[in-house]
XYZ file of C-alpha atoms in Angstrom:
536
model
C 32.058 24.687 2.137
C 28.529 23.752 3.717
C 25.193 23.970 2.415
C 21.814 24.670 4.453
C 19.000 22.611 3.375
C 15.520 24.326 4.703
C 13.768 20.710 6.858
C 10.888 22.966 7.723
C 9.101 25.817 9.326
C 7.059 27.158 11.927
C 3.781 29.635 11.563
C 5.196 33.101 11.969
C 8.812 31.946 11.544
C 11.089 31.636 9.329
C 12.229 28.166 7.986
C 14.626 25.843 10.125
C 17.752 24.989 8.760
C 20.483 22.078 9.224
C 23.870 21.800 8.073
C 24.649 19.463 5.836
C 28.663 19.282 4.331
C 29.305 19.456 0.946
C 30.154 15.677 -0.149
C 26.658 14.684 1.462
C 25.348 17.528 -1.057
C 25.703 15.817 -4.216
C 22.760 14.938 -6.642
C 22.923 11.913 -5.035
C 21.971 12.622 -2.179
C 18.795 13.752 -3.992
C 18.268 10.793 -6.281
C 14.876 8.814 -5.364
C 16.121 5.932 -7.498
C 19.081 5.504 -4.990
C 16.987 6.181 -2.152
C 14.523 3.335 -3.461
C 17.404 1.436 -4.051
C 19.532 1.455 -0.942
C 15.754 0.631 1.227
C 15.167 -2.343 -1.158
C 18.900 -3.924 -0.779
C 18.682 -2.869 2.836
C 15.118 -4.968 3.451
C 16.908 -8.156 0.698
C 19.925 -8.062 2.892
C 18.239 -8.895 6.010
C 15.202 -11.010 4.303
C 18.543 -13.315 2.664
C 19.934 -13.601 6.634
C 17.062 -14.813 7.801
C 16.277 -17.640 5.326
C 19.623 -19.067 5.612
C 17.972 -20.558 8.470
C 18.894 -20.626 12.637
C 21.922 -18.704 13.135
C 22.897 -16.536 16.048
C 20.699 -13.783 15.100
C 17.598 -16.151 13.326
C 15.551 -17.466 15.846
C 15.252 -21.027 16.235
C 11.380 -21.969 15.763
C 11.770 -25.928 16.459
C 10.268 -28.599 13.973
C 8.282 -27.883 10.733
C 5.916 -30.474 9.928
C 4.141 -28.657 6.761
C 5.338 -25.757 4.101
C 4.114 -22.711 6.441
C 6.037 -20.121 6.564
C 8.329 -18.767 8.211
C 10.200 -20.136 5.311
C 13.982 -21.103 5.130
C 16.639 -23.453 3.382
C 17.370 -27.167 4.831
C 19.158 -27.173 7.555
C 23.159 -27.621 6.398
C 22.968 -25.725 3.365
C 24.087 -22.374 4.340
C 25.191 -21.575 7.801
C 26.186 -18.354 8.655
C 28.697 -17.107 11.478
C 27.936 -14.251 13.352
C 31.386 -12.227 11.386
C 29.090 -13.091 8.678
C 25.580 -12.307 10.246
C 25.950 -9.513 12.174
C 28.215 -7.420 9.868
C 25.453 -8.091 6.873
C 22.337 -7.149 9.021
C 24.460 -3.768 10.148
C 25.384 -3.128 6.821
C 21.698 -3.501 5.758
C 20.619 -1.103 8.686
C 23.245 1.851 7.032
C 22.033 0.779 3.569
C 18.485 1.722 4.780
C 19.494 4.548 6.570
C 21.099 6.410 3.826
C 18.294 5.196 1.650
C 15.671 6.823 3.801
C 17.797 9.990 4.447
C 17.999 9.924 0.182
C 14.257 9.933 -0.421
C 13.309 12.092 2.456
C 16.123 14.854 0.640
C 14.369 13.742 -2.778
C 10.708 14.913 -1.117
C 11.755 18.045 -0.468
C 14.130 18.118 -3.533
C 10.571 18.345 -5.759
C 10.218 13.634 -5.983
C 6.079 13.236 -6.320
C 5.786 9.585 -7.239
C 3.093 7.660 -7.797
C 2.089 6.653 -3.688
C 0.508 3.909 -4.762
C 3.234 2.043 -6.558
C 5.435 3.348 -3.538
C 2.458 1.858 -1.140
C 3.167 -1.533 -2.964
C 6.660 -1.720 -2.943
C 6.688 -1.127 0.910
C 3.954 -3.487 1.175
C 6.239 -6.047 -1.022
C 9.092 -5.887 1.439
C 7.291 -6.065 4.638
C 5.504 -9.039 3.120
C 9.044 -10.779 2.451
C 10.106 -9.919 5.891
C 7.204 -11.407 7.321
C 8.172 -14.707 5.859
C 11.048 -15.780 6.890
C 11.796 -16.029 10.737
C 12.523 -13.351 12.910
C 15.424 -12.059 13.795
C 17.987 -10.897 17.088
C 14.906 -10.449 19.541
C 12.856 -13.813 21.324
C 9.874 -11.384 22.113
C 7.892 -13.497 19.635
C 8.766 -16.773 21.017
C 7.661 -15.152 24.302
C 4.068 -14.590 22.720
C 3.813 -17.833 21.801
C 4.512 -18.704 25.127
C 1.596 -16.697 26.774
C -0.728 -18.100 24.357
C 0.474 -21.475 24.872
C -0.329 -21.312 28.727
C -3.885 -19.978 28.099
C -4.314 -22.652 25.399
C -3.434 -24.838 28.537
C -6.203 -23.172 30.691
C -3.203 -21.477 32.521
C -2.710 -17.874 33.297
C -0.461 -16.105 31.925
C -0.369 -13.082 34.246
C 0.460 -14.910 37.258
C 2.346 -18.292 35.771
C 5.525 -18.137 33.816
C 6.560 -20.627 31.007
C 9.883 -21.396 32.712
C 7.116 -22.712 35.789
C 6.311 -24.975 33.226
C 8.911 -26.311 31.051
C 10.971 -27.046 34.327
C 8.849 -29.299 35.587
C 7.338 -31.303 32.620
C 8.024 -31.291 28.258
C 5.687 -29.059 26.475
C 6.703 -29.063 22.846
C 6.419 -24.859 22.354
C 7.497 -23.699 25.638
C 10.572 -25.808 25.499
C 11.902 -23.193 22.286
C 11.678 -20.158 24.471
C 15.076 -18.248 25.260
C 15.713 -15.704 27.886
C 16.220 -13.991 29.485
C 11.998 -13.145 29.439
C 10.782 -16.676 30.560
C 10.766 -16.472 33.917
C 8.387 -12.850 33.763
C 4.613 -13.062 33.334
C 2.883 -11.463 30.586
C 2.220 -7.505 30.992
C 0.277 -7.091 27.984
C -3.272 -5.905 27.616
C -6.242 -8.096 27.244
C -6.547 -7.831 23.267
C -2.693 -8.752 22.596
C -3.169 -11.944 24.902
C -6.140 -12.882 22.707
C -3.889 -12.286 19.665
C -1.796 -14.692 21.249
C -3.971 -16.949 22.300
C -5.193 -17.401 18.840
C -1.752 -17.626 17.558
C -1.201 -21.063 19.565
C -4.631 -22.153 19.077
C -3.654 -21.888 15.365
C -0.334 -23.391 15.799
C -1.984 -26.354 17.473
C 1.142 -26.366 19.772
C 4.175 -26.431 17.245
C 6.388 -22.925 17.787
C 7.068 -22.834 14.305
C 3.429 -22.427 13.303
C 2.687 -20.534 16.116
C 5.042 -17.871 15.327
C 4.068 -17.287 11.581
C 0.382 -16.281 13.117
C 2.150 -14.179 15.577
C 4.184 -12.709 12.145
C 0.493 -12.114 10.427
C -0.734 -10.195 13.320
C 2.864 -7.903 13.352
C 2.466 -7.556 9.237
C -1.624 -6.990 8.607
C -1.878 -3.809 11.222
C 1.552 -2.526 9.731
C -0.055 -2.622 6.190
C -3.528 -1.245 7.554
C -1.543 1.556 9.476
C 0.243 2.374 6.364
C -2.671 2.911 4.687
C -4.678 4.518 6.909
C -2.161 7.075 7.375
C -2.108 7.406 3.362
C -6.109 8.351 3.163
C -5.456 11.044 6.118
C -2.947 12.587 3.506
C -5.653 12.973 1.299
C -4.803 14.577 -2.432
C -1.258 15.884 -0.342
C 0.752 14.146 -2.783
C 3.933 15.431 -0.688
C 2.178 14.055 2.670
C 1.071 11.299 1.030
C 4.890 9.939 -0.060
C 5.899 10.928 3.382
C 3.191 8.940 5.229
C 4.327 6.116 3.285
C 8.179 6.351 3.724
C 7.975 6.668 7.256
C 5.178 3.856 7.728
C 5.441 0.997 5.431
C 8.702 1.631 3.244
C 10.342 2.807 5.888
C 13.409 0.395 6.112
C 13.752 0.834 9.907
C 10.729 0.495 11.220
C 10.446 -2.696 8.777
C 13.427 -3.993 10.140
C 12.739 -3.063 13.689
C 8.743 -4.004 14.120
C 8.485 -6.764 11.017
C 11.790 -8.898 11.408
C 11.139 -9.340 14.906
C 7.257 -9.986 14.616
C 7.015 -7.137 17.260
C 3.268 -6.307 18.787
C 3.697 -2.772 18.127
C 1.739 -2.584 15.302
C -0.919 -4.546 16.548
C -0.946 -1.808 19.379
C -1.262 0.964 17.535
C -3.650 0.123 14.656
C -6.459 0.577 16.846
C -5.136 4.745 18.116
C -4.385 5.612 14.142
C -8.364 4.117 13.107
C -8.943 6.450 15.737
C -7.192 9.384 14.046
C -9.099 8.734 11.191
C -12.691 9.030 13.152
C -11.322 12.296 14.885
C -13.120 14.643 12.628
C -15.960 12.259 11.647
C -17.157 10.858 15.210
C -15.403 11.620 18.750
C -17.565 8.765 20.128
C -15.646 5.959 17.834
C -12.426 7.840 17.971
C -13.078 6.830 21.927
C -14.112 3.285 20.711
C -10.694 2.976 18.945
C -8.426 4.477 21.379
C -10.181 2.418 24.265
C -9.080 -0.748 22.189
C -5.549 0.484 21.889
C -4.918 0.798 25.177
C -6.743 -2.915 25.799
C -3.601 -3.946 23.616
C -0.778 -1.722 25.212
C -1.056 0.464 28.014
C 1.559 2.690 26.409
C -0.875 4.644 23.924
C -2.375 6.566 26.634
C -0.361 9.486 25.015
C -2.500 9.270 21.539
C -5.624 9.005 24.550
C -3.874 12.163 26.038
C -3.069 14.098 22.221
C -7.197 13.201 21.423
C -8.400 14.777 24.892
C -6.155 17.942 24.219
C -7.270 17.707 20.561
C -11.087 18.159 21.720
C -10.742 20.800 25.101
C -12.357 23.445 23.316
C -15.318 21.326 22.709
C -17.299 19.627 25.852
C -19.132 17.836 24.063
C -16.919 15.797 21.963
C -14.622 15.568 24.562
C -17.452 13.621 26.373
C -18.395 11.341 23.545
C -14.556 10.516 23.626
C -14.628 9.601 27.023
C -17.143 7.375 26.986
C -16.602 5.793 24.014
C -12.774 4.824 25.604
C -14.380 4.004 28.635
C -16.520 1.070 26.955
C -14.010 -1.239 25.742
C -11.168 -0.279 28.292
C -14.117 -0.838 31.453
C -14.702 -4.721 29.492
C -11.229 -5.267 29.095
C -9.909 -4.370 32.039
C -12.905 -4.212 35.014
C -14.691 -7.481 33.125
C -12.680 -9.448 30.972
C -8.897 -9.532 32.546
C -8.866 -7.430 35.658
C -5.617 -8.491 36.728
C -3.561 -7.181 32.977
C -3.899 -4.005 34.199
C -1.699 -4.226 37.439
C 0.708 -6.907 35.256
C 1.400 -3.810 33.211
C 2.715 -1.859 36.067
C 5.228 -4.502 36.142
C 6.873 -2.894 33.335
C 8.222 0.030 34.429
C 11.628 0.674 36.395
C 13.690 -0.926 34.217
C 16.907 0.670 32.152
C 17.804 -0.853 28.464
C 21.036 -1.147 27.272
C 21.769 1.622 24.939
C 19.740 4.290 26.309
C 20.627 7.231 27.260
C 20.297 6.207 31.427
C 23.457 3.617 31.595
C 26.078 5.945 31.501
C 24.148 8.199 33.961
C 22.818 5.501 36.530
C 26.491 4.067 36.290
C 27.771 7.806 37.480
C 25.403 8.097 39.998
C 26.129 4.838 41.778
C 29.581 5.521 42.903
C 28.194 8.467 44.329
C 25.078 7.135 46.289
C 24.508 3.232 45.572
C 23.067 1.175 43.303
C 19.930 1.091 44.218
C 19.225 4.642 44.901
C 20.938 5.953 41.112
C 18.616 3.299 39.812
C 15.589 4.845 41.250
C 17.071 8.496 40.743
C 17.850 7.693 36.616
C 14.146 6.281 36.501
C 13.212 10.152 38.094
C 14.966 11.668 35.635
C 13.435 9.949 33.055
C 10.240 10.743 33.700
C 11.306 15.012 34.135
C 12.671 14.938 31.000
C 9.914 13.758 29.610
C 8.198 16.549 30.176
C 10.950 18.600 29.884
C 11.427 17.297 26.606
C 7.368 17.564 25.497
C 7.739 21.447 26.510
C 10.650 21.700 24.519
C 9.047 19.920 21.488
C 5.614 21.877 21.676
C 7.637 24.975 21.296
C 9.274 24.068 18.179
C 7.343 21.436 15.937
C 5.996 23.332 13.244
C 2.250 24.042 12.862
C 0.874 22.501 9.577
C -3.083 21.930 8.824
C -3.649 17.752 8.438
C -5.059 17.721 4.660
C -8.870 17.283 4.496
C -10.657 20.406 5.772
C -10.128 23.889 3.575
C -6.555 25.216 3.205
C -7.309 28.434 4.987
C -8.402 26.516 8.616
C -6.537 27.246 11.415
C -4.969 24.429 12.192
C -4.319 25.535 15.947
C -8.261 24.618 15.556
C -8.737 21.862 13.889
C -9.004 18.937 16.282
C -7.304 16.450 13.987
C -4.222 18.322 13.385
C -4.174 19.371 17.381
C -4.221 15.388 17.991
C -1.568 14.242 15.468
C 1.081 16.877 16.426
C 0.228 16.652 20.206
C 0.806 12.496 19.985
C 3.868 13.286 17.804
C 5.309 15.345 20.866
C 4.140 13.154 23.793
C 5.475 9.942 22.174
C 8.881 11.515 20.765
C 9.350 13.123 24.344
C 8.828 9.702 25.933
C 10.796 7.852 23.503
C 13.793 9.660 23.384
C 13.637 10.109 27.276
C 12.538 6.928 28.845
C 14.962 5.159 30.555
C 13.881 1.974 28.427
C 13.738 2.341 24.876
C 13.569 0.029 22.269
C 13.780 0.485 17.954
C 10.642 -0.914 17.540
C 8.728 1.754 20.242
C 9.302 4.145 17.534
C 6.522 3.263 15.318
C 4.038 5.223 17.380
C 6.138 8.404 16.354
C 6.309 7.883 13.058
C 3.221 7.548 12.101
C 1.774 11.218 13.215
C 5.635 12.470 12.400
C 4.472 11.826 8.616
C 1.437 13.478 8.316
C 3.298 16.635 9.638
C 5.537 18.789 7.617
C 9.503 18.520 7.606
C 11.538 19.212 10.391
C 15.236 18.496 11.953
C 12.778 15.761 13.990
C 12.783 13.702 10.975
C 16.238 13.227 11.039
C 16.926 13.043 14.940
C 14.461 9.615 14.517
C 15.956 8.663 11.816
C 19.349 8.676 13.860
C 17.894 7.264 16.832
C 16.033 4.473 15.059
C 19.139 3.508 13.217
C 21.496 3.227 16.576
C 18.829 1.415 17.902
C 18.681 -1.140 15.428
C 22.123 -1.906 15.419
C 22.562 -1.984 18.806
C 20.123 -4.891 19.504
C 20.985 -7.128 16.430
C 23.727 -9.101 18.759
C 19.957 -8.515 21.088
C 19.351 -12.346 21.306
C 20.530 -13.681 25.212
C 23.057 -16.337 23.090
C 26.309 -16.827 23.287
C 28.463 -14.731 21.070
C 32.129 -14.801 21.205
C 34.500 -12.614 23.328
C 35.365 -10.474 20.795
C 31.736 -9.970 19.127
C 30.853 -9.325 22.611
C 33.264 -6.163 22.327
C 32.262 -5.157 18.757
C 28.635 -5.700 20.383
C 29.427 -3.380 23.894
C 31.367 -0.727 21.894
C 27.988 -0.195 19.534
C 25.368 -0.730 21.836
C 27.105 0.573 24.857
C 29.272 3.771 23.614
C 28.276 4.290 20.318
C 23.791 4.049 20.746
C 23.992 5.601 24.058
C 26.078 8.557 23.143
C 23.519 9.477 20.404
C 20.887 9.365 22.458
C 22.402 11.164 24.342
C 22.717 13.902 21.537
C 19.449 13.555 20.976
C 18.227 15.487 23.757
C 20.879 17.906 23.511
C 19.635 18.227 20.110
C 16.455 19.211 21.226
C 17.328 21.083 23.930
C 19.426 23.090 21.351
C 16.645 23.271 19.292
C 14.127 25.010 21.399
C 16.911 27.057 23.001
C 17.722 28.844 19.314
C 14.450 28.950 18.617
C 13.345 31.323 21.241
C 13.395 29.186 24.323
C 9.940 30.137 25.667
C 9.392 28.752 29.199
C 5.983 27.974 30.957
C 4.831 31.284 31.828
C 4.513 29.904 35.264
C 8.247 29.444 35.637
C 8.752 32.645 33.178
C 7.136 34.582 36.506
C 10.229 33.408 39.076
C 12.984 32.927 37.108
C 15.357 36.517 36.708
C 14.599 38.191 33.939
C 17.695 37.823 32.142
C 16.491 34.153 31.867
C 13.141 34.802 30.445
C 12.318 33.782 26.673
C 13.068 37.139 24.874
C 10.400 35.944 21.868
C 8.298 32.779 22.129
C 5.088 30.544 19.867
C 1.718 30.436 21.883
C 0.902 27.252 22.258
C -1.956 25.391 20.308
């Protein structure tokens, strides 16, 4: 026997459904309090990892001269193995997982709690992960690096730390790992001030430097979360989503928080934004020019704002300019030269994607060199193959805060969150490079919308992602972790991102498949979209 559970609906349509077999049907399944309960053990599981101290997944932060976090026990009093490591932090990823999966059911099962308890619980576990050190990824250690060579009156953009560590002892490059030390920085103006700060602060010791760096991953997750509560408004049901898919959500906790990722730093800046979008285009500009002086990658909320204001000249110009004012300092002023460093990182094909087993195909047929380019193509088509696809299907839902009877296919706000839901989804699940931690720029506009199978298909994603990098760290495991490792990130993440598009392609081919009406014109007409949604 299988049940349908409705995950949402489109204007004019009826609601979506997914099958979901009978033994995940249970009340269960349903139950907030094991939701709650399997994201808690999930975010204790990994906090308890980390402050057993350096392992092969905890990073290794050098001396401690003073009771600073990132906080751990003596060294000798617990050490883990990686059979002991590894398998906990994956179990904590499929205890979060399920828990997520739980509450999201229990949302649409009838669960209204009380947000802000649930605000505080989130913002109780993120705080605990922020406290001990971080975890499978030496991205951190890398921006303490970059602010350690501008702290030196060294540039960061054109001098790497391995230039100098190999030639003479500096006591915070020396903790670096690869396999990023020999790459200068590509990051935006703003996130190599963060950094700078951070080894100001640190006064040279990586273990100080990195609990700053930790601050500045934890304060904008926090101030996201929130933000992204107040554009909920009195939705109590949007509310508990914006929260369990910002700061309670176990994943993106896991992902963005136990490595001390910038993401958040990033996109703070584009979600302030959101929250000017119906008050003042001109700081909506402001914020999303600062966003993109932190991460050149949030051109698509930049993108989802200009589409959000075409029917309106005016704003549209305020929004200009007000991007153009910090971007123009940060980039034609302050650091010229961050802008072509960030064009260094593109081309390149993560483990775990979807593009490994593909490029792999391709070069037995025409080369290494030429599948690498030709996967990188690819990317980038389905990408907008993928953002068609999406726009099609993603159901139409006013953003609480104007009158219930708006059109939201009018209201700039809700034109801007569901357009940056689709361009960053279509990107993430298409790039060629994809990390867990990326995801946080989808989630965020993904819970101010209403439920659909995208939900879970992130979910999914997120959670394959996760596991796949927590052997991440360029350490030496042993030959048979380095299996267990291949077989999940290799086979197991790649194939469901693979399904992930073929999700989605399924998706918008069930629901109508409308093409552009520009390729609608030449295609046969027993190919055309036989009923289709006009866009927004």
């Amino acid at each position: 026997m299988r049940m349908e559970v409705p995950v949402g609906e489109l204007v004019g349509r009826a609601p979506a459904f997914l099958p979901v077999p009978a033994f995940l049907d249970g009340p269960w399944s349903r139950n907030h309090r094991v939701g709650l309960g399997l994201i808690v053990a999930s975010s204790l599981l990994a906090i308890g990892v980390a402050a057993c101290g350096p392992s092969m997944v905890a990073l290794r932060l050098g001396p401690r001269d003073n009771l600073m976090p990132p906080w751990y026990l003596p060294a000798g009093w617990v050490t883990l193995s990686e059979w002991v490591a590894v398998p906990l932090l994956w179990l904590g990823l499929i205890l979060g997982l399920v828990g997520l999966w739980v509450c999201w059911r229990a949302i649409h099962a009838g669960w209204r709690p009380h947000n802000r308890k649930l605000f505080a619980l989130g913002a109780v576990l993120s705080i605990g992960t922020s406290l001990v050190p971080p975890m499978t990824s030496a991205d951190v250690l890398m921006y303490a690096a970059y602010g350690r060579l501008q702290v030196l009156g060294l540039d960061p953009y054109s001098i790497t730390p391995a230039e100098i560590f190999r030639q003479e002892f500096d006591p915070l490059l020396v903790w670096t790992e690869r396999p990023w030390q020999d790459t200068p920085s590509v990051y935006g103006p703003i996130a190599s001030a963060s950094q700078w700060l951070a080894a100001w602060l640190g006064n040279g010791n990586m273990h100080n430097t990195v609990f700053w760096l930790q601050m500045w991953a934890l304060l904008p997750f926090l101030v996201i979360g929130a933000i992204a509560v107040k554009l909920a408004h009195d939705d109590k049901v949007t509310q508990t989503r914006a929260v369990l898919f910002t700061v309670l959500n176990p994943l993106m906790i896991w992902s963005v928080l136990s490595g001390a990722h910038n993401e958040a730093l990033t996109l703070v800046f584009a979600i302030v934004g959101l929250w000017f979008i119906r008050r003042s285009p001109f700081v909506a500009g402001i914020a999303i020019g600062l966003a993109g002086a932190v991460k050149v990658s949030l051109v698509f909320y930049g993108l989802a704002m200009i589409w959000g204001y075409r029917r309106d000249w005016r704003k549209l110009l305020q929004l200009a300019i007000g991007a153009a004012i910090p971007l123009g300092l940060a980039y034609g002023v302050w650091v010229p030269r961050a802008l072509t460093a960030a064009s260094r990182n593109t081309g390149y094909i993560s483990s775990g994607s979807w593009a490994p087993p593909i490029q792999g195909a391709l070069s037995f047929v025409i080369g290494h060199d030429a599948s690498w380019a030709v996967t990188v193509l690819i990317g980038w088509l389905l990408m907008v193959a993928i953002g068609w696809m999406l726009s099609r299907v993603l159901p139409w839902r006013l953003v609480p805060g104007n009158p219930d009877d708006d059109e939201p296919r009018r209201d700039p706000l809700t034109i801007t969150v569901r357009t940056a839901t689709i361009l960053t989804t279509a990107w993430l699940v298409s790039s060629p490079y994809t990390l867990s931690w990326y995801d946080l720029i989808a989630w965020v506009p993904l819970g101010l919308m209403t439920a659909s199978r995208l939900d879970l298909l992130m979910m999914g994603r997120g959670f394959w992602l996760a596991a796949a990098y927590v052997t991440g760290r360029a350490v030496e495991f042993s030959p048979a972790m380095r299996v267990v490792s291949s077989v999940v990130r290799d086979w197991a993440c790649s194939a469901f991102q693979i399904l992930v598009l073929v999700a989605i392609v399924q998706w918008w081919w069930s629901w109508g498949h409308q093409l552009p009406r520009w390729l609608g014109r030449i295609l046969p007409a027993k190919l055309r979209t036989p009923v289709g949604i006009e866009p927004g």
